[in-house]
Short mmCIF file of C-alpha atoms in Angstrom, two decimals:
data_model
loop_
_atom_site.label_atom_id
_atom_site.label_comp_id
_atom_site.label_asym_id
_atom_site.label_seq_id
_atom_site.Cartn_x
_atom_site.Cartn_y
_atom_site.Cartn_z
CA UNK A 1 -0.02 0.12 0.14
CA UNK A 2 1.31 3.44 -0.91
CA UNK A 3 2.79 5.71 1.77
CA UNK A 4 1.20 9.00 2.30
CA UNK A 5 2.44 12.32 3.78
CA UNK A 6 3.08 12.32 7.40
CA UNK A 7 0.64 15.30 7.96
CA UNK A 8 -2.21 12.98 8.86
CA UNK A 9 0.22 10.90 11.03
CA UNK A 10 1.11 14.08 12.99
CA UNK A 11 -2.58 14.73 13.47
CA UNK A 12 -3.17 11.26 14.75
CA UNK A 13 -0.40 11.75 17.33
CA UNK A 14 -1.53 15.19 18.39
CA UNK A 15 -5.12 13.93 18.93
CA UNK A 16 -3.88 11.49 21.50
CA UNK A 17 -1.69 14.06 23.28
CA UNK A 18 -4.63 16.49 23.51
CA UNK A 19 -6.86 13.79 25.21
CA UNK A 20 -3.94 12.84 27.50
CA UNK A 21 -3.51 16.40 28.71
CA UNK A 22 -7.24 16.87 29.00
CA UNK A 23 -7.24 14.02 31.50
CA UNK A 24 -4.31 15.52 33.31
CA UNK A 25 -6.29 18.51 34.01
CA UNK A 26 -9.40 16.86 35.24
CA UNK A 27 -7.50 14.06 37.18
CA UNK A 28 -5.09 16.69 38.64
CA UNK A 29 -8.10 18.72 40.09
CA UNK A 30 -9.60 15.39 41.60
CA UNK A 31 -5.95 14.75 43.11
CA UNK A 32 -6.07 18.09 44.67
CA UNK A 33 -9.32 17.73 46.22
CA UNK A 34 -8.34 14.30 47.45
CA UNK A 35 -5.27 15.34 49.47
CA UNK A 36 -7.28 18.41 50.98
CA UNK A 37 -9.99 16.05 52.11
CA UNK A 38 -7.77 13.48 53.56
CA UNK A 39 -5.84 16.22 55.50
CA UNK A 40 -9.12 17.06 57.33
CA UNK A 41 -9.12 20.60 55.93
CA UNK A 42 -11.89 20.25 53.24
CA UNK A 43 -15.46 18.77 53.02
CA UNK A 44 -16.58 18.04 49.64
CA UNK A 45 -19.80 19.87 48.60
CA UNK A 46 -22.94 18.82 46.85
CA UNK A 47 -22.83 15.13 48.04
CA UNK A 48 -19.47 14.40 46.15
CA UNK A 49 -17.80 11.50 47.69
CA UNK A 50 -14.10 11.11 48.54
CA UNK A 51 -13.93 7.79 46.87
CA UNK A 52 -15.63 9.13 43.83
CA UNK A 53 -12.92 11.78 43.32
CA UNK A 54 -10.25 9.03 44.20
CA UNK A 55 -11.60 6.95 41.26
CA UNK A 56 -11.55 9.85 38.94
CA UNK A 57 -7.96 10.68 39.86
CA UNK A 58 -6.74 7.05 39.55
CA UNK A 59 -8.46 6.26 36.30
CA UNK A 60 -7.92 9.42 34.42
CA UNK A 61 -4.28 9.68 35.48
CA UNK A 62 -3.39 6.14 35.87
CA UNK A 63 -5.02 4.87 32.70
CA UNK A 64 -6.29 7.61 30.31
CA UNK A 65 -3.45 10.06 30.53
CA UNK A 66 -0.92 7.34 30.16
CA UNK A 67 -2.40 5.17 27.52
CA UNK A 68 -3.26 8.10 25.18
CA UNK A 69 0.03 9.98 25.71
CA UNK A 70 1.99 6.64 25.02
CA UNK A 71 0.08 5.66 21.90
CA UNK A 72 0.45 9.09 20.55
CA UNK A 73 4.16 9.05 21.19
CA UNK A 74 4.70 5.51 19.70
CA UNK A 75 2.82 6.63 16.53
CA UNK A 76 5.08 9.60 16.30
CA UNK A 77 8.35 7.60 17.01
CA UNK A 78 7.56 4.99 14.31
CA UNK A 79 6.57 7.60 11.70
CA UNK A 80 9.90 9.61 12.45
CA UNK A 81 12.14 6.64 12.24
CA UNK A 82 10.35 4.25 9.78
CA UNK A 83 8.58 6.58 7.53
CA UNK A 84 4.98 7.87 6.99
CA UNK A 85 2.08 5.47 7.73
CA UNK A 86 0.33 3.81 4.97
CA UNK A 87 -3.32 4.30 4.42
CA UNK A 88 -4.10 1.23 6.37
CA UNK A 89 -2.18 2.25 9.40
CA UNK A 90 -3.82 5.63 9.41
CA UNK A 91 -7.35 4.12 9.22
CA UNK A 92 -6.40 1.65 12.01
CA UNK A 93 -4.89 4.44 14.12
CA UNK A 94 -7.96 6.67 13.92
CA UNK A 95 -10.41 3.78 14.48
CA UNK A 96 -8.39 2.97 17.61
CA UNK A 97 -8.38 6.51 18.79
CA UNK A 98 -12.15 6.95 18.34
CA UNK A 99 -12.98 3.69 19.97
CA UNK A 100 -10.70 4.57 23.03
CA UNK A 101 -12.14 8.01 23.33
CA UNK A 102 -15.89 6.76 23.18
CA UNK A 103 -14.89 4.17 25.93
CA UNK A 104 -13.32 6.92 28.01
CA UNK A 105 -16.31 9.05 27.85
CA UNK A 106 -18.58 6.07 28.87
CA UNK A 107 -16.45 5.05 31.88
CA UNK A 108 -15.62 8.75 33.02
CA UNK A 109 -19.36 9.56 32.76
CA UNK A 110 -20.27 6.61 35.07
CA UNK A 111 -17.75 7.67 37.60
CA UNK A 112 -18.83 11.26 37.51
CA UNK A 113 -22.52 10.16 38.06
CA UNK A 114 -21.41 8.12 41.08
CA UNK A 115 -22.45 4.76 39.27
CA UNK A 116 -18.83 3.41 39.31
CA UNK A 117 -16.97 4.52 42.60
CA UNK A 118 -14.97 1.37 42.48
CA UNK A 119 -11.41 2.98 42.54
CA UNK A 120 -8.64 2.52 40.02
CA UNK A 121 -8.37 -1.21 40.42
CA UNK A 122 -12.21 -1.89 40.17
CA UNK A 123 -12.03 -4.93 42.50
CA UNK A 124 -14.79 -7.22 42.78
CA UNK A 125 -17.01 -7.63 44.78
CA UNK A 126 -17.58 -3.89 44.34
CA UNK A 127 -19.96 -3.59 41.36
CA UNK A 128 -20.05 -0.70 39.07
CA UNK A 129 -22.62 0.21 36.42
CA UNK A 130 -22.18 -2.06 33.26
CA UNK A 131 -21.51 0.99 31.09
CA UNK A 132 -18.27 1.49 33.13
CA UNK A 133 -17.08 -1.95 32.32
CA UNK A 134 -18.15 -1.67 28.65
CA UNK A 135 -16.19 1.61 28.44
CA UNK A 136 -13.04 0.09 29.78
CA UNK A 137 -13.62 -2.68 27.13
CA UNK A 138 -13.71 -0.08 24.48
CA UNK A 139 -10.57 1.62 25.68
CA UNK A 140 -8.67 -1.85 25.56
CA UNK A 141 -10.04 -2.92 22.27
CA UNK A 142 -9.37 0.49 20.76
CA UNK A 143 -5.81 0.29 21.90
CA UNK A 144 -5.53 -3.00 19.96
CA UNK A 145 -6.41 -1.22 16.82
CA UNK A 146 -3.79 1.34 17.45
CA UNK A 147 -1.33 -1.65 18.20
CA UNK A 148 -2.43 -3.12 14.78
CA UNK A 149 -1.49 0.10 12.90
CA UNK A 150 1.99 0.20 14.52
CA UNK A 151 2.63 -3.56 13.83
CA UNK A 152 1.52 -3.05 10.22
CA UNK A 153 3.84 -0.07 9.66
CA UNK A 154 6.64 -2.07 11.28
CA UNK A 155 6.00 -5.19 9.05
CA UNK A 156 5.76 -2.86 6.05
CA UNK A 157 9.15 -1.60 6.83
CA UNK A 158 10.61 -5.09 7.31
CA UNK A 159 9.22 -6.08 4.04
CA UNK A 160 10.81 -3.00 2.29
CA UNK A 161 14.22 -3.51 4.04
CA UNK A 162 14.92 -7.32 3.96
CA UNK A 163 17.86 -8.42 6.21
CA UNK A 164 18.19 -4.95 7.93
CA UNK A 165 17.89 -3.99 11.57
CA UNK A 166 14.93 -1.98 12.16
CA UNK A 167 15.28 1.55 13.58
CA UNK A 168 15.89 1.59 17.28
CA UNK A 169 13.01 3.78 18.14
CA UNK A 170 10.63 1.66 16.11
CA UNK A 171 11.90 -1.60 17.50
CA UNK A 172 11.33 -0.10 21.10
CA UNK A 173 7.88 0.99 20.05
CA UNK A 174 6.83 -2.32 18.97
CA UNK A 175 8.19 -4.05 22.01
CA UNK A 176 5.97 -1.50 24.16
CA UNK A 177 2.84 -2.14 22.26
CA UNK A 178 3.36 -5.99 22.11
CA UNK A 179 3.76 -5.95 25.92
CA UNK A 180 0.54 -3.98 26.24
CA UNK A 181 -1.45 -6.18 23.96
CA UNK A 182 -0.53 -9.39 25.75
CA UNK A 183 -1.01 -7.79 29.20
CA UNK A 184 -4.36 -6.28 28.45
CA UNK A 185 -5.65 -9.88 27.68
CA UNK A 186 -5.85 -10.43 31.35
CA UNK A 187 -8.02 -7.32 32.05
CA UNK A 188 -10.08 -7.87 29.01
CA UNK A 189 -10.78 -11.40 30.08
CA UNK A 190 -12.04 -10.43 33.57
CA UNK A 191 -14.07 -7.42 32.21
CA UNK A 192 -15.72 -9.43 29.21
CA UNK A 193 -16.27 -12.70 30.87
CA UNK A 194 -16.72 -11.90 34.54
CA UNK A 195 -17.52 -8.31 35.43
CA UNK A 196 -19.69 -7.22 32.60
CA UNK A 197 -22.15 -10.25 32.58
CA UNK A 198 -22.19 -9.96 36.40
CA UNK A 199 -23.08 -6.20 36.27
CA UNK A 200 -25.75 -6.90 33.64
CA UNK A 201 -27.25 -9.46 35.83
CA UNK A 202 -26.60 -12.40 33.42
CA UNK A 203 -24.74 -14.17 36.22
CA UNK A 204 -25.40 -13.56 39.92
CA UNK A 205 -21.96 -14.10 41.37
CA UNK A 206 -18.28 -13.49 40.48
CA UNK A 207 -15.13 -15.32 41.56
CA UNK A 208 -13.15 -12.66 43.29
CA UNK A 209 -9.78 -14.53 43.32
CA UNK A 210 -9.81 -15.18 39.68
CA UNK A 211 -10.93 -11.61 38.84
CA UNK A 212 -8.02 -10.08 40.95
CA UNK A 213 -5.49 -12.41 39.45
CA UNK A 214 -6.52 -11.50 35.84
CA UNK A 215 -6.30 -7.83 36.90
CA UNK A 216 -2.80 -8.24 38.23
CA UNK A 217 -1.66 -10.15 35.25
CA UNK A 218 -2.37 -6.83 33.68
CA UNK A 219 -1.63 -4.40 36.43
CA UNK A 220 2.10 -4.97 36.85
CA UNK A 221 3.02 -5.09 33.19
CA UNK A 222 0.97 -1.78 33.07
CA UNK A 223 3.84 -0.25 35.12
CA UNK A 224 6.44 -1.17 32.45
CA UNK A 225 4.04 0.03 29.68
CA UNK A 226 4.42 3.31 31.40
CA UNK A 227 8.14 2.98 31.86
CA UNK A 228 9.22 1.89 28.48
CA UNK A 229 8.29 5.06 26.45
CA UNK A 230 10.33 6.88 29.05
CA UNK A 231 13.14 4.54 28.48
CA UNK A 232 12.77 5.04 24.70
CA UNK A 233 13.36 8.78 25.20
CA UNK A 234 16.28 8.14 27.69
CA UNK A 235 17.96 5.62 25.18
CA UNK A 236 17.48 7.23 22.00
CA UNK A 237 16.45 10.87 22.31
CA UNK A 238 18.28 12.41 25.29
CA UNK A 239 21.77 11.25 23.79
CA UNK A 240 20.86 13.43 20.60
CA UNK A 241 19.74 16.38 22.87
CA UNK A 242 23.12 16.43 24.68
CA UNK A 243 25.13 16.05 21.35
CA UNK A 244 25.94 12.26 21.85
CA UNK A 245 24.89 9.00 20.54
CA UNK A 246 23.38 5.85 21.71
CA UNK A 247 25.84 4.05 23.93
CA UNK A 248 25.01 0.55 22.49
CA UNK A 249 22.15 -0.36 20.03
CA UNK A 250 22.36 -4.13 21.12
CA UNK A 251 22.25 -3.39 24.77
CA UNK A 252 19.20 -1.21 24.37
CA UNK A 253 17.24 -3.73 22.41
CA UNK A 254 18.28 -6.49 24.83
CA UNK A 255 17.20 -4.44 27.87
CA UNK A 256 13.71 -4.07 26.19
CA UNK A 257 13.47 -7.59 25.32
CA UNK A 258 14.19 -8.64 28.93
CA UNK A 259 11.52 -6.09 30.13
CA UNK A 260 9.09 -7.69 27.75
CA UNK A 261 9.97 -11.33 29.17
CA UNK A 262 10.03 -10.45 33.00
CA UNK A 263 7.35 -7.85 33.35
CA UNK A 264 4.30 -9.79 32.63
CA UNK A 265 4.45 -13.16 34.63
CA UNK A 266 4.99 -11.39 37.87
CA UNK A 267 1.52 -10.15 38.98
CA UNK A 268 1.41 -12.39 42.09
CA UNK A 269 3.74 -10.12 43.94
CA UNK A 270 0.75 -7.84 44.16
CA UNK A 271 -1.26 -10.71 45.82
CA UNK A 272 1.34 -11.76 48.42
CA UNK A 273 -1.31 -11.57 51.12
CA UNK A 274 -4.11 -13.14 48.98
CA UNK A 275 -5.48 -16.50 50.15
CA UNK A 276 -6.02 -19.13 47.61
CA UNK A 277 -2.62 -18.99 45.87
CA UNK A 278 0.08 -21.41 46.79
CA UNK A 279 3.20 -19.93 48.25
CA UNK A 280 5.44 -21.67 45.80
CA UNK A 281 3.76 -19.72 42.80
CA UNK A 282 4.07 -16.51 44.77
CA UNK A 283 7.79 -17.22 45.33
CA UNK A 284 8.31 -17.93 41.62
CA UNK A 285 6.76 -14.75 40.62
CA UNK A 286 8.70 -12.82 43.13
CA UNK A 287 11.91 -14.26 41.68
CA UNK A 288 10.78 -13.16 38.13
CA UNK A 289 10.00 -9.78 39.55
CA UNK A 290 13.52 -9.38 40.88
CA UNK A 291 14.87 -10.18 37.45
CA UNK A 292 13.61 -6.87 36.08
CA UNK A 293 16.40 -5.34 38.13
CA UNK A 294 18.85 -6.51 35.40
CA UNK A 295 17.58 -4.51 32.40
CA UNK A 296 16.96 -1.61 34.81
CA UNK A 297 20.71 -1.58 35.85
CA UNK A 298 21.72 -2.17 32.12
CA UNK A 299 19.71 1.05 31.42
CA UNK A 300 21.42 3.12 34.13
CA UNK A 301 24.87 1.91 33.12
CA UNK A 302 24.05 2.84 29.35
CA UNK A 303 22.75 6.35 30.22
CA UNK A 304 25.45 7.52 32.50
CA UNK A 305 28.12 6.12 30.30
CA UNK A 306 26.49 8.20 27.36
CA UNK A 307 26.62 11.27 29.70
CA UNK A 308 30.23 10.73 30.70
CA UNK A 309 31.47 9.98 27.11
CA UNK A 310 29.82 13.08 25.86
CA UNK A 311 31.19 15.18 28.88
CA UNK A 312 34.82 14.02 28.34
CA UNK A 313 34.26 14.82 24.54
CA UNK A 314 33.48 18.43 25.53
CA UNK A 315 36.74 18.54 27.61
CA UNK A 316 35.69 17.62 31.07
CA UNK A 317 38.34 16.82 33.66
CA UNK A 318 38.30 14.70 36.86
CA UNK A 319 35.99 11.98 38.10
CA UNK A 320 32.54 13.83 37.84
CA UNK A 321 33.63 16.85 35.80
CA UNK A 322 31.39 15.61 32.98
CA UNK A 323 28.30 16.54 34.98
CA UNK A 324 29.14 20.24 34.40
CA UNK A 325 29.15 19.85 30.72
CA UNK A 326 25.58 18.55 30.45
CA UNK A 327 22.98 21.02 29.13
CA UNK A 328 21.24 21.93 32.37
CA UNK A 329 19.44 24.92 30.85
CA UNK A 330 17.78 22.78 28.23
CA UNK A 331 14.39 21.43 29.48
CA UNK A 332 14.46 18.49 26.95
CA UNK A 333 17.33 17.25 28.88
CA UNK A 334 16.84 18.47 32.45
CA UNK A 335 13.29 17.60 32.91
CA UNK A 336 13.57 13.93 32.05
CA UNK A 337 16.85 13.80 33.89
CA UNK A 338 15.13 14.50 37.16
CA UNK A 339 12.79 11.84 36.36
CA UNK A 340 15.77 9.51 35.97
CA UNK A 341 17.18 10.43 39.39
CA UNK A 342 13.49 9.92 41.09
CA UNK A 343 13.70 6.45 39.68
CA UNK A 344 16.57 5.52 42.15
CA UNK A 345 14.48 5.70 45.26
CA UNK A 346 11.35 4.54 43.30
CA UNK A 347 13.14 1.45 42.39
CA UNK A 348 14.34 0.77 45.92
CA UNK A 349 10.87 1.00 47.14
CA UNK A 350 9.72 -1.32 44.46
CA UNK A 351 12.09 -3.96 45.68
CA UNK A 352 10.60 -3.61 49.30
CA UNK A 353 7.02 -4.03 47.80
CA UNK A 354 8.00 -7.14 45.84
CA UNK A 355 9.70 -8.71 48.87
CA UNK A 356 7.45 -11.16 50.66
CA UNK A 357 8.84 -10.27 54.09
CA UNK A 358 9.10 -6.45 53.80
CA UNK A 359 5.84 -6.38 51.88
CA UNK A 360 4.01 -7.35 55.13
CA UNK A 361 5.14 -4.09 56.74
CA UNK A 362 3.86 -1.86 53.97
CA UNK A 363 1.08 -3.75 52.21
CA UNK A 364 -2.23 -1.69 52.02
CA UNK A 365 -0.59 1.24 53.59
CA UNK A 366 -0.23 4.78 51.96
CA UNK A 367 3.48 3.78 51.61
CA UNK A 368 2.38 1.99 48.40
CA UNK A 369 0.73 5.23 47.11
CA UNK A 370 3.90 7.11 47.72
CA UNK A 371 5.92 4.50 45.87
CA UNK A 372 3.39 4.76 43.03
CA UNK A 373 3.74 8.62 42.92
CA UNK A 374 7.60 8.36 42.65
CA UNK A 375 7.45 5.87 39.68
CA UNK A 376 4.54 6.95 37.57
CA UNK A 377 4.01 10.52 38.62
CA UNK A 378 7.57 11.60 38.91
CA UNK A 379 9.83 9.23 36.75
CA UNK A 380 7.37 8.57 33.95
CA UNK A 381 5.31 11.92 34.06
CA UNK A 382 8.18 14.22 34.18
CA UNK A 383 9.85 12.38 31.22
CA UNK A 384 6.48 12.63 29.37
CA UNK A 385 6.66 16.39 30.04
CA UNK A 386 10.20 16.52 28.63
CA UNK A 387 9.08 14.72 25.51
CA UNK A 388 6.20 17.08 25.14
CA UNK A 389 8.34 20.07 25.14
CA UNK A 390 9.82 19.12 21.72
CA UNK A 391 7.01 16.68 20.29
CA UNK A 392 4.26 19.02 20.61
CA UNK A 393 5.92 21.95 18.56
CA UNK A 394 7.42 19.42 16.27
CA UNK A 395 3.83 18.11 15.45
CA UNK A 396 2.32 21.51 15.17
CA UNK A 397 5.06 23.19 13.28
CA UNK A 398 6.01 25.54 16.07
CA UNK A 399 9.21 26.04 18.20
CA UNK A 400 10.16 25.68 21.84
CA UNK A 401 10.87 29.30 22.78
CA UNK A 402 13.40 30.40 25.51
CA UNK A 403 10.60 31.66 27.57
CA UNK A 404 8.78 28.24 27.58
CA UNK A 405 11.88 26.37 28.05
CA UNK A 406 12.80 28.55 31.06
CA UNK A 407 9.17 27.95 32.45
CA UNK A 408 9.42 24.24 31.74
CA UNK A 409 12.61 24.03 34.00
CA UNK A 410 10.78 26.10 36.73
CA UNK A 411 7.62 23.62 36.30
CA UNK A 412 9.97 20.74 36.96
CA UNK A 413 11.45 22.21 40.01
CA UNK A 414 7.85 22.97 41.28
CA UNK A 415 6.73 19.46 40.62
CA UNK A 416 9.77 17.99 42.23
CA UNK A 417 9.33 19.96 45.33
CA UNK A 418 5.65 19.15 45.57
CA UNK A 419 6.23 15.59 44.87
CA UNK A 420 9.00 15.21 47.38
CA UNK A 421 6.86 16.61 50.16
CA UNK A 422 3.92 14.54 49.41
CA UNK A 423 5.66 11.33 48.46
CA UNK A 424 8.04 11.37 51.56
CA UNK A 425 5.08 11.98 53.77
CA UNK A 426 3.25 9.14 52.22
CA UNK A 427 6.17 6.81 52.77
CA UNK A 428 6.58 7.95 56.37
CA UNK A 429 2.82 7.76 57.25
CA UNK A 430 2.78 4.17 55.65
CA UNK A 431 5.49 2.98 58.00
CA UNK A 432 3.27 4.20 60.79
CA UNK A 433 0.40 2.05 59.55
CA UNK A 434 -1.63 4.82 57.91
CA UNK A 435 -3.97 3.05 55.37
CA UNK A 436 -4.12 3.84 51.63
CA UNK A 437 -7.39 4.67 49.97
CA UNK A 438 -9.18 5.80 53.01
CA UNK A 439 -10.72 9.22 53.73
CA UNK A 440 -9.93 11.44 56.58
CA UNK A 441 -10.58 9.95 60.05
CA UNK A 442 -9.11 9.94 63.50
CA UNK A 443 -10.55 6.60 64.19
CA UNK A 444 -11.93 7.71 67.60
CA UNK A 445 -8.90 9.72 68.27
CA UNK A 446 -6.81 6.59 68.53
CA UNK A 447 -3.21 7.61 69.35
CA UNK A 448 -1.76 5.78 66.37
CA UNK A 449 -4.19 7.39 64.01
CA UNK A 450 -3.47 10.83 65.33
CA UNK A 451 0.21 10.35 64.63
CA UNK A 452 -0.69 10.26 61.01
CA UNK A 453 -2.33 13.54 60.86
CA UNK A 454 0.85 15.90 60.50
CA UNK A 455 1.91 13.69 57.55
CA UNK A 456 -1.52 13.90 55.97
CA UNK A 457 -1.29 17.72 56.29
CA UNK A 458 2.14 17.64 54.56
CA UNK A 459 0.56 15.59 51.75
CA UNK A 460 -2.06 18.33 51.31
CA UNK A 461 0.65 20.96 51.08
CA UNK A 462 2.71 18.91 48.66
CA UNK A 463 -0.37 18.10 46.53
CA UNK A 464 -1.18 21.90 46.32
CA UNK A 465 2.33 22.54 45.05
CA UNK A 466 1.84 19.73 42.63
CA UNK A 467 -1.41 21.32 41.30
CA UNK A 468 0.46 24.63 40.58
CA UNK A 469 2.90 22.35 38.65
CA UNK A 470 -0.15 20.91 36.54
CA UNK A 471 -1.30 24.53 35.85
CA UNK A 472 2.21 25.48 34.58
CA UNK A 473 2.50 22.50 32.39
CA UNK A 474 -0.87 23.06 30.88
CA UNK A 475 -0.05 26.58 30.14
CA UNK A 476 3.14 25.39 28.37
CA UNK A 477 1.40 22.80 26.34
CA UNK A 478 -1.31 25.08 25.17
CA UNK A 479 1.43 27.68 24.30
CA UNK A 480 3.39 25.05 22.24
CA UNK A 481 0.28 23.95 20.50
CA UNK A 482 -1.32 27.04 19.53
CA UNK A 483 0.54 30.35 20.32
CA UNK A 484 4.20 29.59 19.99
CA UNK A 485 5.96 31.03 16.93
CA UNK A 486 5.82 29.04 13.73
CA UNK A 487 8.93 27.14 12.81
CA UNK A 488 10.61 23.79 12.77
CA UNK A 489 11.29 21.84 15.99
CA UNK A 490 13.22 18.64 15.43
CA UNK A 491 12.32 15.27 16.68
CA UNK A 492 15.65 14.36 18.06
CA UNK A 493 16.90 10.73 17.33
CA UNK A 494 20.39 9.74 18.27
CA UNK A 495 22.72 7.88 16.05
CA UNK A 496 23.10 4.28 17.08
CA UNK A 497 26.65 3.90 15.71
CA UNK A 498 28.11 1.35 13.26
CA UNK A 499 28.28 -1.65 15.61
CA UNK A 500 26.47 -4.56 14.02
CA UNK A 501 23.36 -5.57 16.12
CA UNK A 502 22.86 -9.47 16.29
CA UNK A 503 19.88 -10.59 14.18
CA UNK A 504 18.68 -12.78 17.06
CA UNK A 505 17.57 -9.68 19.03
CA UNK A 506 14.83 -9.15 16.24
CA UNK A 507 13.79 -12.66 15.82
CA UNK A 508 10.38 -12.58 17.39
CA UNK A 509 9.94 -16.46 17.21
CA UNK A 510 12.55 -16.73 19.94
CA UNK A 511 11.37 -14.07 22.35
CA UNK A 512 7.65 -14.69 21.98
CA UNK A 513 8.19 -18.33 22.56
CA UNK A 514 10.12 -17.80 25.78
CA UNK A 515 7.54 -15.27 26.92
CA UNK A 516 4.80 -17.69 26.29
CA UNK A 517 6.75 -20.44 28.22
CA UNK A 518 7.26 -18.04 31.23
CA UNK A 519 3.66 -17.12 31.22
CA UNK A 520 2.43 -20.66 31.20
CA UNK A 521 4.91 -21.69 33.77
CA UNK A 522 3.85 -18.90 36.18
CA UNK A 523 0.20 -18.99 35.69
CA UNK A 524 -1.23 -22.40 34.25
CA UNK A 525 -1.09 -24.35 37.45
CA UNK A 526 -2.27 -21.60 39.67
CA UNK A 527 -5.28 -21.09 37.37
CA UNK A 528 -6.11 -24.79 37.31
CA UNK A 529 -6.09 -24.70 41.29
CA UNK A 530 -8.45 -21.71 41.30
CA UNK A 531 -10.93 -23.32 39.02
CA UNK A 532 -10.79 -26.71 40.72
CA UNK A 533 -10.61 -25.31 44.45
CA UNK A 534 -12.77 -22.25 43.71
CA UNK A 535 -14.27 -20.53 46.91
CA UNK A 536 -17.83 -19.50 46.90
CA UNK A 537 -18.35 -16.67 44.45
CA UNK A 538 -19.63 -13.40 45.53
CA UNK A 539 -22.66 -11.23 44.85
CA UNK A 540 -22.17 -7.54 43.94
CA UNK A 541 -21.91 -4.68 46.52
CA UNK A 542 -22.44 -0.93 46.20
CA UNK A 543 -20.95 0.72 49.28
CA UNK A 544 -21.36 4.27 48.24
#
């Protein structure tokens, strides 16, 4: 099929980014209200419930912002490195976008009407309106059409360039969307075959353990679906921004393949206190979870090697002199770099969450929420902001001005301060036993609960500063999309060097076979046990 101009491809990417930042505005406002209520300083008006805004915050920021932004970025990356989309990919991409948008409106409407106050994880036996589950189904199915557009473009490039190694960013984008498609089979399974028939009254009861297991089959790979686009920028964009090149094309591809292998069969580490799952299978998935440390350390080594090599090329001296040579006044570098640094404590917290013994201390406390805000809301989101500062003007035919660049660095500092206060307070309160998900309460002035109150007040302060950061980034995005001077903003892609990449790294038969084997090993026997020894299923409950 004949390739067409990338104008429609740019419009496709932009449409996704606009929805993502709209979700940031609404979800961010819900987050501000949430921390204020939890501090005891605000009572919501008009019968609006705390758990209703908590659901809005989680769904819009954890699912809608991320999914739309990532798919828009992946489309743009493939078009930039493998050429304009064919007619087929454009049609599939727009079909995916509209199906996702319709699903988003359906699910968000049910939450706003207080018909789906089931939180971000929508655990059974809490029962939402059936339109909420149908909307989630639309979001997932729409994303599959978007994935089909990307895979079609990738296959077209492979057909046109037989025997050649695909562009690095294209390869990374395909790994990311393949991970997403395989992971969403779990959430699609529980929604389509359990929760939707249950909410429609077709079946009276639902198997809660199976539902949660299918959710976490999806839920942890979702974390890497968030992270891998940030890694794409770190590996292949940031080196170009600083004037360097990719440290190793082969290492970058191998790290992404390892993330694909070890991020899916690990959901049980979110269910370590869940009855009905044998301890051996939990242990196996904890081991697989810790294997993800390997590609993470490979990434850290590659990135800082790139930084040091470039610094020394610019004449740096001494052990850490290269740090002074990095372009700290360039928001395209500085904003994602802050996200990189945040991933150090975030990763350490993840090891605690995944450890069977230490997890018992922090499980179901607000520590977990603090960890979540370091990984997604700092590492991932700051990198997404850094991407936006060149991607949006690139797509709109405008430029990143000095004023917006300066404001972007200020925004990152505001975000980091706010997140530091809020996340550290969450971690500290969690160690004191403060629960996650719960509204403000002194629990009858219990001494332990009263010890949490100062930390909850600090969370409100941090959350307020974060909301100021949201206002700033929305102002920058609107400026770059509609008001910045016309011009040409490049999509920076670093040179991968001349070293030959092993063909085995792009042999999908090898890696998909290994992945399938790992999933079957990790989940087949536990699922058989769940079916054979299923506890009594549950009716639905509406507790709001």
